[in-house]
Coordinates of C-alpha atoms in Angstrom, one line a residue:
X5 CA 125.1 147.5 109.2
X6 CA 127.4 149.6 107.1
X7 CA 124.6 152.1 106.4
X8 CA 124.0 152.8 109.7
X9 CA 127.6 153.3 110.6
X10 CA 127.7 155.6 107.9
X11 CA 124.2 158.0 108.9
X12 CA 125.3 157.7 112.3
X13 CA 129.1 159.2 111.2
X14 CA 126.7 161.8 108.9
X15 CA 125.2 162.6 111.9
X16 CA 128.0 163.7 114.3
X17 CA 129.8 165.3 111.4
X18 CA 126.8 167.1 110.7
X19 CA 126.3 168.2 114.7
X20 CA 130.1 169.4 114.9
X21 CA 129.6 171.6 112.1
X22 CA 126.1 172.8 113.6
X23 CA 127.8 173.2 116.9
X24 CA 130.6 174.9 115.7
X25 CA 129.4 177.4 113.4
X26 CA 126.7 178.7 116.2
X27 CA 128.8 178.5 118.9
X28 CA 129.8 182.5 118.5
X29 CA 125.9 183.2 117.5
X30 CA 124.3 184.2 120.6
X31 CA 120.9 185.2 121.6
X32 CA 118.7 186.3 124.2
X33 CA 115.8 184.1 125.2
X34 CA 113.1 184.6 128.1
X35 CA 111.6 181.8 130.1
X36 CA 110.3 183.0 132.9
X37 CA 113.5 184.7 133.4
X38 CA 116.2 186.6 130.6
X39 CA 118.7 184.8 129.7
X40 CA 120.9 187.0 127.6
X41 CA 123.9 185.8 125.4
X42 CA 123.0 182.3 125.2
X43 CA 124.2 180.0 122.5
X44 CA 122.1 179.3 119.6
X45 CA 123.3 175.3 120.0
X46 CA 122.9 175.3 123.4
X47 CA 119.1 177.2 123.1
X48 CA 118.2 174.2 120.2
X49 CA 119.7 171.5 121.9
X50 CA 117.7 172.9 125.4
X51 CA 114.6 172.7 122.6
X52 CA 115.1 169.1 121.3
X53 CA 115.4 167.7 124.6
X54 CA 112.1 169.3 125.7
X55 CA 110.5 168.0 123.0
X56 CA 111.6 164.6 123.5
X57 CA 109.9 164.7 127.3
X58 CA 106.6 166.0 126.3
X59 CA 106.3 163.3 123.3
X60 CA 107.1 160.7 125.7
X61 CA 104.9 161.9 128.6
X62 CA 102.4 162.0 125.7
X63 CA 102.7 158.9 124.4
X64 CA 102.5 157.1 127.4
X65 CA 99.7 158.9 128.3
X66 CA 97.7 158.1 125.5
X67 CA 98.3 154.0 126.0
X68 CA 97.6 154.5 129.8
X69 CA 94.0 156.2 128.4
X70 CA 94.0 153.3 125.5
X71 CA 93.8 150.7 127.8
X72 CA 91.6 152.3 130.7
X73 CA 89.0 152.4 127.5
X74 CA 89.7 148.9 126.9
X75 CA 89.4 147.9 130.5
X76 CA 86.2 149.5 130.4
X77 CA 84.7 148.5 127.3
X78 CA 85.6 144.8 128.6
X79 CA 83.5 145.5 131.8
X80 CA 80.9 147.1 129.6
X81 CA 80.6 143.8 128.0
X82 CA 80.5 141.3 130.7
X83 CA 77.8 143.3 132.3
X84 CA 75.7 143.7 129.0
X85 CA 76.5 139.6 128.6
X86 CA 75.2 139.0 132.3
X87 CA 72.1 141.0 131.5
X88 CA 71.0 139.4 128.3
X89 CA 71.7 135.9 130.3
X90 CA 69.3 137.0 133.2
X91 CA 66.9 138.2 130.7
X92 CA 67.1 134.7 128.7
X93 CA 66.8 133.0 132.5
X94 CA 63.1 135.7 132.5
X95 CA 62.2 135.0 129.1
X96 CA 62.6 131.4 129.1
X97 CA 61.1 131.0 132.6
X98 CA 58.3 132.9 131.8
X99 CA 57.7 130.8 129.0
X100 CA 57.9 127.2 130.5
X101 CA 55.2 129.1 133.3
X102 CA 53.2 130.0 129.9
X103 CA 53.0 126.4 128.9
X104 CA 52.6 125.0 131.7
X105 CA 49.7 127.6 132.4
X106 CA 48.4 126.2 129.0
X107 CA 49.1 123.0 129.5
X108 CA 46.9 122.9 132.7
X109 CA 44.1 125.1 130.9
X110 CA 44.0 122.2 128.5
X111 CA 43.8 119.6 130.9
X112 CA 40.6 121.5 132.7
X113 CA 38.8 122.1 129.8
X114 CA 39.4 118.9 128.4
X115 CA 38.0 117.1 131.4

């Protein structure tokens, strides 16, 4: 509890010093438009915050994609598990038809 007081009070020391030494640094910076004299604090600040939006767009967009595979893969598997249970219904039919097949062969040529 105490260390985090203390980094957090590191860190807003540390951002009034930031802020206050660039404040009289100034710079010109194009984005789809000139923007002369602006800030140096300002222009970073501007840069943190965009990349604090894209990360998170990012992010979610990667578990929306996670679990769209992982719906799929889900759907993948029921229909490969309905398959192999039609093809054990085919096999298994097919078999008791073979025996029985047999079964009436050897009743014929018995008799």
């Amino acid at each position: 509890m105490i260390a985090t007081l203390v980094i957090f009070l590191f860190v807003i020391v540390f951002l009034a010093f930031f802020i206050g030494k660039n404040l009289s640094n100034l710079c010109t910076f194009w984005f789809f438009k000139t923007y002369t004299d602006l800030p140096v604090a300002i222009l970073v600040f501007i840069a943190f915050a965009a990349g604090i939006v894209f990360s998170l767009i990012l992010i979610s967009l990667s578990k929306v994609l996670k679990n769209k595979v992982k719906t799929e893969e889900k759907l993948d598997d029921k229909k490969s598990d309905t398959k192999k249970k039609s093809l054990l219904k085919r096999t298994l039919a097919k078999s008791s038809e073979l025996n029985k097949n047999k079964d009436n062969s050897d009743k014929l040529s018995n008799e």
